[in-house]
Short mmCIF file of C-alpha atoms and ligand atoms in Angstrom, two decimals:
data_model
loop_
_atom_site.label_atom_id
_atom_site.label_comp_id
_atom_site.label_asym_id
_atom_site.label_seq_id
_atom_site.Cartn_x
_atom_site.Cartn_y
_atom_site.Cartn_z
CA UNK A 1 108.56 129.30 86.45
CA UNK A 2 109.91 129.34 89.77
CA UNK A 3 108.04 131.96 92.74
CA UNK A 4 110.14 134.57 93.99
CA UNK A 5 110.76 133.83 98.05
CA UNK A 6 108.15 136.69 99.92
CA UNK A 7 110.82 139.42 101.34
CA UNK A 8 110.56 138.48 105.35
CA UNK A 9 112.82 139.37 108.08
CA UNK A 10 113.73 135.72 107.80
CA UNK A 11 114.55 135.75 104.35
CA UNK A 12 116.25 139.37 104.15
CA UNK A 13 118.50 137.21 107.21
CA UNK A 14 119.35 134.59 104.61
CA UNK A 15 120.53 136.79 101.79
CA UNK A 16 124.25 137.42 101.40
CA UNK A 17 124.38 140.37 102.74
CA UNK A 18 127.93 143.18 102.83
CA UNK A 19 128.33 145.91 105.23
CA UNK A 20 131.16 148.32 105.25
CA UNK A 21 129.93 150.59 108.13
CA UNK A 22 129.87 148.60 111.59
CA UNK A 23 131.99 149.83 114.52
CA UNK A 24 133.54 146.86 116.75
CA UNK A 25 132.66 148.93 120.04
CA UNK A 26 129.38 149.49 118.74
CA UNK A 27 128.03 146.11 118.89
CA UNK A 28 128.48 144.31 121.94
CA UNK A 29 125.99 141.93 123.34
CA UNK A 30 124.55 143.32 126.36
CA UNK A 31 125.06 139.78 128.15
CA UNK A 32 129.06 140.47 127.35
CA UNK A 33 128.78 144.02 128.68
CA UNK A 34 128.14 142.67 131.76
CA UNK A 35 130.13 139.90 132.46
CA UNK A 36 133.36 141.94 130.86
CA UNK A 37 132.57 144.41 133.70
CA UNK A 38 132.25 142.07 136.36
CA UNK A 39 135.82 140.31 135.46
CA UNK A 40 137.32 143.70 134.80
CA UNK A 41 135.72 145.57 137.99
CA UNK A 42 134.35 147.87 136.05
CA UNK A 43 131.78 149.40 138.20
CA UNK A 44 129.71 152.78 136.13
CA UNK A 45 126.97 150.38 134.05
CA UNK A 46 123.55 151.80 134.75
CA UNK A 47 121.54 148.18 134.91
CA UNK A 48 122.81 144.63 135.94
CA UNK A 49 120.21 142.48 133.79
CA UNK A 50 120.68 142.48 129.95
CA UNK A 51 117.98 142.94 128.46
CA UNK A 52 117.43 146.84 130.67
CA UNK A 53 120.97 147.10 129.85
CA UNK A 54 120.54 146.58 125.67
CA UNK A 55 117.38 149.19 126.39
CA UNK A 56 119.31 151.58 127.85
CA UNK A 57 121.74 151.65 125.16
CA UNK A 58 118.95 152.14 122.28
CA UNK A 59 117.09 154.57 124.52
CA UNK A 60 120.27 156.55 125.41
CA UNK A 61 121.03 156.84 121.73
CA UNK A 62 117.90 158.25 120.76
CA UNK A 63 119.03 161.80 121.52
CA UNK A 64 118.86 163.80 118.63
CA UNK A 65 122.49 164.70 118.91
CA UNK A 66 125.20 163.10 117.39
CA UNK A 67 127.78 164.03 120.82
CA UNK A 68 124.87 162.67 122.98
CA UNK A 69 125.28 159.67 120.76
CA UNK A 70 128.51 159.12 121.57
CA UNK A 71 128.27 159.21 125.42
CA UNK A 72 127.23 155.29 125.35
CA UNK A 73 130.46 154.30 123.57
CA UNK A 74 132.64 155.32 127.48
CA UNK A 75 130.78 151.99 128.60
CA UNK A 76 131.68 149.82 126.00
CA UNK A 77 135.21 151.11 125.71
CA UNK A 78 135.33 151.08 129.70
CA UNK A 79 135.07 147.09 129.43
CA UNK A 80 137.05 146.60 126.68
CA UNK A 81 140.65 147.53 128.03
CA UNK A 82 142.26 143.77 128.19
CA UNK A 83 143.50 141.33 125.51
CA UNK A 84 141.43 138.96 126.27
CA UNK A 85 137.94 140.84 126.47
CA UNK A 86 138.81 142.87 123.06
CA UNK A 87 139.44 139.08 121.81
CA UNK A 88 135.72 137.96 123.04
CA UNK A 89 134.16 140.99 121.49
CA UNK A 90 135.70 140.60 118.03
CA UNK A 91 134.68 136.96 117.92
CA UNK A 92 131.14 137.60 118.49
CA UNK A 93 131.08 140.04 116.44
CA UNK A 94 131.64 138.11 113.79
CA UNK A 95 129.47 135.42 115.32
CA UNK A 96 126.68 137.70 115.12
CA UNK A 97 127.70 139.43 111.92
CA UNK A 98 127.32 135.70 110.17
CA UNK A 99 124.31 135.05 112.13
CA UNK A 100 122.52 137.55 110.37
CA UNK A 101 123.64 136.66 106.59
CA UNK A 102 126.75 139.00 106.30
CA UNK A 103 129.41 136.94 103.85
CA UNK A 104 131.80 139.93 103.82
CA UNK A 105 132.26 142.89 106.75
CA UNK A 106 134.39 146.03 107.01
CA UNK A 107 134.49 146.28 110.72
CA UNK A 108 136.31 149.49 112.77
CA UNK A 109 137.49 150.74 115.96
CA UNK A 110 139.95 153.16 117.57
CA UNK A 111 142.59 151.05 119.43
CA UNK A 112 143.61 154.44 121.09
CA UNK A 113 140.61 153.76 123.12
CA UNK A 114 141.42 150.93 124.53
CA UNK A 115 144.94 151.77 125.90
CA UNK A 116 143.42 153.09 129.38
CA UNK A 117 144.43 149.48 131.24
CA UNK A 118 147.69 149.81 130.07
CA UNK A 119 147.70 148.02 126.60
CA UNK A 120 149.80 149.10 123.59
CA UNK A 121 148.27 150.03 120.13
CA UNK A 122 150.02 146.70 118.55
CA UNK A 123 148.80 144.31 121.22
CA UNK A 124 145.24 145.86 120.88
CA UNK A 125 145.19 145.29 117.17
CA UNK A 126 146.58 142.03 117.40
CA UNK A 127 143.90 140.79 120.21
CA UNK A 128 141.45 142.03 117.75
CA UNK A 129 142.93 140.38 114.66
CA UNK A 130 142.68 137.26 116.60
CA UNK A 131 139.35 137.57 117.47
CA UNK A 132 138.09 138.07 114.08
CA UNK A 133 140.04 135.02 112.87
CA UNK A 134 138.29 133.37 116.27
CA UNK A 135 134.87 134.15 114.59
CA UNK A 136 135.54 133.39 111.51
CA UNK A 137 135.88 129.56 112.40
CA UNK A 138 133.30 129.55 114.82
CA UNK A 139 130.99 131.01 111.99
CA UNK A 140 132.43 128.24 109.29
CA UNK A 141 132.03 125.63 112.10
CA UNK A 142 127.90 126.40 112.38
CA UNK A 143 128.35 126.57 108.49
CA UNK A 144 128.24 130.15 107.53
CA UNK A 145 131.65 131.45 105.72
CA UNK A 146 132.27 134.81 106.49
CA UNK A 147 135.10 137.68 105.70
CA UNK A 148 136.22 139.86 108.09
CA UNK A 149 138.77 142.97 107.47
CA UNK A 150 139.46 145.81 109.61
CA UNK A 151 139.47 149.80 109.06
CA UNK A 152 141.27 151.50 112.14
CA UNK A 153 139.84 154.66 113.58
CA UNK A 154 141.21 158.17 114.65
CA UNK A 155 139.30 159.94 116.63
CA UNK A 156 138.24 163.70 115.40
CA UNK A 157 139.30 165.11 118.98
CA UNK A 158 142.30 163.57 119.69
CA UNK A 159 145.68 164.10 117.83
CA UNK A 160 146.73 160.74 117.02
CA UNK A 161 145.73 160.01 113.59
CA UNK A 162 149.08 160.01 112.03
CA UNK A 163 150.26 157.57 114.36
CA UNK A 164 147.20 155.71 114.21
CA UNK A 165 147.46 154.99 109.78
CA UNK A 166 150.99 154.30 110.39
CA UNK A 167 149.31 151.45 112.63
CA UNK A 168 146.80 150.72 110.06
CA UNK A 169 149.69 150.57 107.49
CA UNK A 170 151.88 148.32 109.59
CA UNK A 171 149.06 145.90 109.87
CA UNK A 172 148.14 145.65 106.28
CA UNK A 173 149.28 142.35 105.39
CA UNK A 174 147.37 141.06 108.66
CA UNK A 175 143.87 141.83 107.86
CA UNK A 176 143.88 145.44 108.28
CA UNK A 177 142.35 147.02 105.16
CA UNK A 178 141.89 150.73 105.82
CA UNK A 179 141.53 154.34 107.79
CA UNK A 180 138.70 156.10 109.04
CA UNK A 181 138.10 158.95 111.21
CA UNK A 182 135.15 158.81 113.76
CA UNK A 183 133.99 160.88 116.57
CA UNK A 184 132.08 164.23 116.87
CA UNK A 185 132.46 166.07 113.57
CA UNK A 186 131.21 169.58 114.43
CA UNK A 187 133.98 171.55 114.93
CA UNK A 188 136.41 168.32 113.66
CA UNK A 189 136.85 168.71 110.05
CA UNK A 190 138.82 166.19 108.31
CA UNK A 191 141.47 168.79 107.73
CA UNK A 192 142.91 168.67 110.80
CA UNK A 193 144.52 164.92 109.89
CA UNK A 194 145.94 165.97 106.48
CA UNK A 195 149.21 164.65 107.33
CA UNK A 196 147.44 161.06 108.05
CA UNK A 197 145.61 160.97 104.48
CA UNK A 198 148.93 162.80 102.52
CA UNK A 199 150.87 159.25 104.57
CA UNK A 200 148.11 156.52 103.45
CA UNK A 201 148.16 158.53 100.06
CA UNK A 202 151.76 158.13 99.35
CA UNK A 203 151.33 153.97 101.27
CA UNK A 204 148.31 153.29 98.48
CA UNK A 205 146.54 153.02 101.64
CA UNK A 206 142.46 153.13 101.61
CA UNK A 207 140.59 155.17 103.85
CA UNK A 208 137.17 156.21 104.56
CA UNK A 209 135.75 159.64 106.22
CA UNK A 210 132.85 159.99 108.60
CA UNK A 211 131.09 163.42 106.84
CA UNK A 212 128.32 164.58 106.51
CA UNK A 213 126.08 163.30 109.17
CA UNK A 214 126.35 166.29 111.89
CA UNK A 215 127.68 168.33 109.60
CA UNK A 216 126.81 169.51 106.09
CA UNK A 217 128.50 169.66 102.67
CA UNK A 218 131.84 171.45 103.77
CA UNK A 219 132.40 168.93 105.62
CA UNK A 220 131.81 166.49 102.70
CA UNK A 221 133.78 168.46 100.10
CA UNK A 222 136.56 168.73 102.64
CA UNK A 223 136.64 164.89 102.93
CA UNK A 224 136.73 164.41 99.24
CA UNK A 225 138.75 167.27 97.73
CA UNK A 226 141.64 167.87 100.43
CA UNK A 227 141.37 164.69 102.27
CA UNK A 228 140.75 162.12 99.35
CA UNK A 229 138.51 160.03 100.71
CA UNK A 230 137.53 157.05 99.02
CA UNK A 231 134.38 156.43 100.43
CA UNK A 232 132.32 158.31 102.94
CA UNK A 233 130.78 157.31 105.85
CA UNK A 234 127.05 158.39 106.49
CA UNK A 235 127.28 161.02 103.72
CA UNK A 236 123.61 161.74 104.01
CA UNK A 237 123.74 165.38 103.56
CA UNK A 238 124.80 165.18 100.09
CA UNK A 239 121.40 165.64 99.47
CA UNK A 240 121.61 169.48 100.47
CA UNK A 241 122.85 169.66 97.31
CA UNK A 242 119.91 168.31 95.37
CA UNK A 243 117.48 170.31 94.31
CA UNK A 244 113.96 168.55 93.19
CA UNK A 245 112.05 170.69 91.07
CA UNK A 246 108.21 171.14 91.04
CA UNK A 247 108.18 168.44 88.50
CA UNK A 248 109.93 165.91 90.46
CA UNK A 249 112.99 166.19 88.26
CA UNK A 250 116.41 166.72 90.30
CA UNK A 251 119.13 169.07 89.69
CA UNK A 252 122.64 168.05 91.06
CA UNK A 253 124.84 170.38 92.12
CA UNK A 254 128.56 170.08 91.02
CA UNK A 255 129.59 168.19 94.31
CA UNK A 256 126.88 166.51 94.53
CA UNK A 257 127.25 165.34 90.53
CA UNK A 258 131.17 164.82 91.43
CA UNK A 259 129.97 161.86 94.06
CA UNK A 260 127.73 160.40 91.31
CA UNK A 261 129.86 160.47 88.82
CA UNK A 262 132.99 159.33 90.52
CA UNK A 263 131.04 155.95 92.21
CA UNK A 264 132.12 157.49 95.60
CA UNK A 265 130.32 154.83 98.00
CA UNK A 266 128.12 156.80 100.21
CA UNK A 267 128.03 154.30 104.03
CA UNK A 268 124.12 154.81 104.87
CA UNK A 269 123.30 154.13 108.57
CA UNK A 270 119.78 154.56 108.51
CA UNK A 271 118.52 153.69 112.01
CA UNK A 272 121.79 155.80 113.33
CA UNK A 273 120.58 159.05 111.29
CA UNK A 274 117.89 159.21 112.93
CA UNK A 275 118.83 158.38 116.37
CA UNK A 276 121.31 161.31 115.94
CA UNK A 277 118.95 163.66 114.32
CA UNK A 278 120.61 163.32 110.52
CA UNK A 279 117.41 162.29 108.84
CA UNK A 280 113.94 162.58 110.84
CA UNK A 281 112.19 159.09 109.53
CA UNK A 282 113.10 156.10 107.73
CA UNK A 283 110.54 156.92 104.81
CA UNK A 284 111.90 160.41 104.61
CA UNK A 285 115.23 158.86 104.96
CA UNK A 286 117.70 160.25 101.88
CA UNK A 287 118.85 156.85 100.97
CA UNK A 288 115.39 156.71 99.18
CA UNK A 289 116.49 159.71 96.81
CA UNK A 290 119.93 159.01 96.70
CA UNK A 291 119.20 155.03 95.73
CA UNK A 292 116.46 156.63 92.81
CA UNK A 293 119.52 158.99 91.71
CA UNK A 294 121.96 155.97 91.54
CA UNK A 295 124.10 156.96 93.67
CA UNK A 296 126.83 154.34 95.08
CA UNK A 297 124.67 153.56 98.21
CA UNK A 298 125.45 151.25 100.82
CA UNK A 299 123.35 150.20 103.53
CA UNK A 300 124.78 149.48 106.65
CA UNK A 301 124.10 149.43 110.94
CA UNK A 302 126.78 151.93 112.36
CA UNK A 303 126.31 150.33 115.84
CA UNK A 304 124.15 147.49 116.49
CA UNK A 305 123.94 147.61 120.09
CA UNK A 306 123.57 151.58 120.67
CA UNK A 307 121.12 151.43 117.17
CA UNK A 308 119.15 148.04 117.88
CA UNK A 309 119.70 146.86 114.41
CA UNK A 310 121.28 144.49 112.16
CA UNK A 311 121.91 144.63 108.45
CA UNK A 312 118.97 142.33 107.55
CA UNK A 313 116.70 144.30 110.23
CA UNK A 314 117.71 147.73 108.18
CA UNK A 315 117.09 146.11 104.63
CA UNK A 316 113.21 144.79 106.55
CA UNK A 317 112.58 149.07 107.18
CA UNK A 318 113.98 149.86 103.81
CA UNK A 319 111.62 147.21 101.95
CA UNK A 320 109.05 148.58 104.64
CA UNK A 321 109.73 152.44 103.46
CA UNK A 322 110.14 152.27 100.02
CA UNK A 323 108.95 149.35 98.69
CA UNK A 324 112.29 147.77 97.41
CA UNK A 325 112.31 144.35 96.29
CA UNK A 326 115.31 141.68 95.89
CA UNK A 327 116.77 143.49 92.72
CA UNK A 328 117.25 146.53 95.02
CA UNK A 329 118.51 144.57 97.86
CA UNK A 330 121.14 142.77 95.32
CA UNK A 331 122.12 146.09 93.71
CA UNK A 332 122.85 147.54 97.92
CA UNK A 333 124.67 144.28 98.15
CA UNK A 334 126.69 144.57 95.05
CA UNK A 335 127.56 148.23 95.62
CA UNK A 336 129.12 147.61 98.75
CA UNK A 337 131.37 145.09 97.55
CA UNK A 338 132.03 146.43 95.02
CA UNK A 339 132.95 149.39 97.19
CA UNK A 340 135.07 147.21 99.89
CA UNK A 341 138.60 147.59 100.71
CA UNK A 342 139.83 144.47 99.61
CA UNK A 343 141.58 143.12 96.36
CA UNK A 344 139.48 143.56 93.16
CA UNK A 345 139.89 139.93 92.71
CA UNK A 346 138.57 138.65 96.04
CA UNK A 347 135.61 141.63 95.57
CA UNK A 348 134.50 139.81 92.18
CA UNK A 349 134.94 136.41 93.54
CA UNK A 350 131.94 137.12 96.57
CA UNK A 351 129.98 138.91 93.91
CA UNK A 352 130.11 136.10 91.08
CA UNK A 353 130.06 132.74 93.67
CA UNK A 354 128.11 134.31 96.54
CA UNK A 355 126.12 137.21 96.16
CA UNK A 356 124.72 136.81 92.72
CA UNK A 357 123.89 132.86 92.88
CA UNK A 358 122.20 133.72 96.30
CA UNK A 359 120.07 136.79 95.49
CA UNK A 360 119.04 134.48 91.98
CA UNK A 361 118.24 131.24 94.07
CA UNK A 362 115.50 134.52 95.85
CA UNK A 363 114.76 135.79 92.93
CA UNK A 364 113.43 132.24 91.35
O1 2ND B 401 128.06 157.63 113.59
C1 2ND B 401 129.12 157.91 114.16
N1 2ND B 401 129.72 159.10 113.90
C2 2ND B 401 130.90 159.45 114.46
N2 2ND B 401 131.54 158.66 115.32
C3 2ND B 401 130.98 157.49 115.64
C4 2ND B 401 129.78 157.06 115.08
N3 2ND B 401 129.49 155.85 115.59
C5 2ND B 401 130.47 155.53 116.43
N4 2ND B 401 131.37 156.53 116.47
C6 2ND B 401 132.59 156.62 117.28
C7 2ND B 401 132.41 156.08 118.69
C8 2ND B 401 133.38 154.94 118.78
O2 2ND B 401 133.99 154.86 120.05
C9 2ND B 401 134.39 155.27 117.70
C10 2ND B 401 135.22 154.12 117.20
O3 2ND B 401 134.47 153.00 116.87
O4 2ND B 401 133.61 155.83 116.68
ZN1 ZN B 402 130.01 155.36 112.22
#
């Protein structure tokens, strides 16, 4: 009988590997950082060398606070404000994405940031479009076939989400597959967009809500029952509403039984929860109750560049944490494409040709 392949960061890199959860201005290679701010004269980075820069970015993040978080993101935006750099970024994004094993990725961004040199929100989406298309050959060119859609941000604070899913519904047939609202979420609850989710509602539109990462489960139930969310991002405090027992046995309450029971894909960011203060270790990390529970969980990077991770190097401190083996690592894999925002068809076609034969060629 054929060995099953040891689980190494090599090897977790050569699974097929999904992610749903990846923002575009989250991932940036520190070497493209710089040299975008040298051609666009943008003059506030903190380091000139890349590798203090990348360090900076991780160390930055590591604040405990989800706002504090978010301060590293007026850097990346801050070189991202041309065609032609928002172009760069999206290719190697996808670059990278393939690099690391990723055969299908859900990647966002909120073009209203990048309208501060002048750009327009069509032009932006467009120069980002092309860029993923850009990656996409480069990746099939080094021999890696990749997917790339797109989910278009609002941000919580500003008041532009209507107008931004009209953009994500005008760019549908283009490779934009869905909605999402990012940004701080104390104080933001989804609410205040319900004319943006009522719009992509009555388009058939998908979307996806960040909840439930600063903020608990109204923010969660808010997202789900008024907003109808299809999937959520981080959704790590679901778990408030799980009680264990002294037996070990858990007790769901009813939203928490309502996001098991309806498959609602929960976007797990490990590294980023606890970064942000969400969770306070990997091992103690919910994803390790809610995976035991069967929920629909994902697992996924949230930011490479402010988080220091990749998919594969998040599966490594999963497998690390809780033991899992390739059977677990298939069933995260499955879930999220199961869970993605494309057709059914083209879901079941990376599941059946690419995800299963690769996980059973690991499996042995
Ligand atoms: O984890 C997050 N929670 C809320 N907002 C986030 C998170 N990661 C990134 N963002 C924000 C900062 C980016 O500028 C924006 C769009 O990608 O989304
Ligand atoms: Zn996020």
């Amino acid at each position: 009988m054929a060995m099953s392949t040891p689980l190494t960061a090599d090897t977790i890199r050569q699974a097929p590997k999904v992610l749903l959860h990846d923002h575009l201005d989250g991932g940036l290679r520190p070497a493209t950082v710089l040299e975008l701010a040298d051609a666009g004269g943008y003059r506030d980075l903190p380091h000139d060398d890349a590798a203090a820069l990348g360090a900076w970015f991780r160390e930055s993040a590591d604040s405990g606070s989800l706002v504090r978080y978010l301060e590293g993101f007026a850097h990346t935006c801050g070189v991202m404000q041309t065609e032609d750099a928002l172009v760069r970024v999206a290719a190697e994004c996808v670059e990278d994405l393939a690099a690391d094993g990723v055969v299908y990725a859900e990647v966002r961004y909120a073009p209203e940031l990048f309208t501060e040199g002048g750009l327009g929100l069509d032009p932006i989406v467009e120069a980002v479009q092309a860029g993923f298309r850009e990656g996409e050959r480069r990746a099939a060119a080094a021999g890696r076939t990749i997917r790339v859609g797109t989910l278009l941000c609002a941000m919580r604070q500003n008041a532009r989400s209507l107008e931004i899913a009209e953009l994500a519904v005008r760019y549908r047939d283009s490779g934009v597959v869905g909605f999402d609202i990012a940004g701080p979420e104390a104080g933001f609850p989804p609410t205040r967009n319900l004319d943006a989710f009522e719009y992509l509602r009555q388009q058939n539109a998908h979307f996806t809500i960040h909840a439930g990462e600063a903020f608990g489960l109204p923010s969660i139930w808010e997202a789900i029952q008024h907003c109808g969310a299809e999937r959520l991002g981080h959704g790590v405090r679901i778990v408030d509403d799980i009680k264990i027992d002294a037996d070990g046995r858990a007790h769901l309450g009813r939203l928490a039984s309502y996001v098991r029971d309806r498959r609602i894909p929960l976007e797990m960011c490990p590294t980023s929860n606890i970064q942000t203060g969400a969770a306070t270790a990997i091992e103690n990390h919910p994803i390790g109750l809610l995976a035991r529970l069967r929920f629909r969980v994902t697992v996924n990077t949230d930011n490479r560049l402010m988080s220091g991770c990749t998919v594969s190097s998040e599966m490594a401190a999963l497998v690390d944490a809780f033991g899992y083996g390739w059977p677990d690592l298939q069933w995260f894999t499955v879930n999220a494409m199961k869970s993605a925002f494309i057709d059914f068809e083209d879901r079941l076609e990376i599941i059946n040709t690419v995800i299963k034969p690769g996980y059973a060629a690991l499996i042995g």
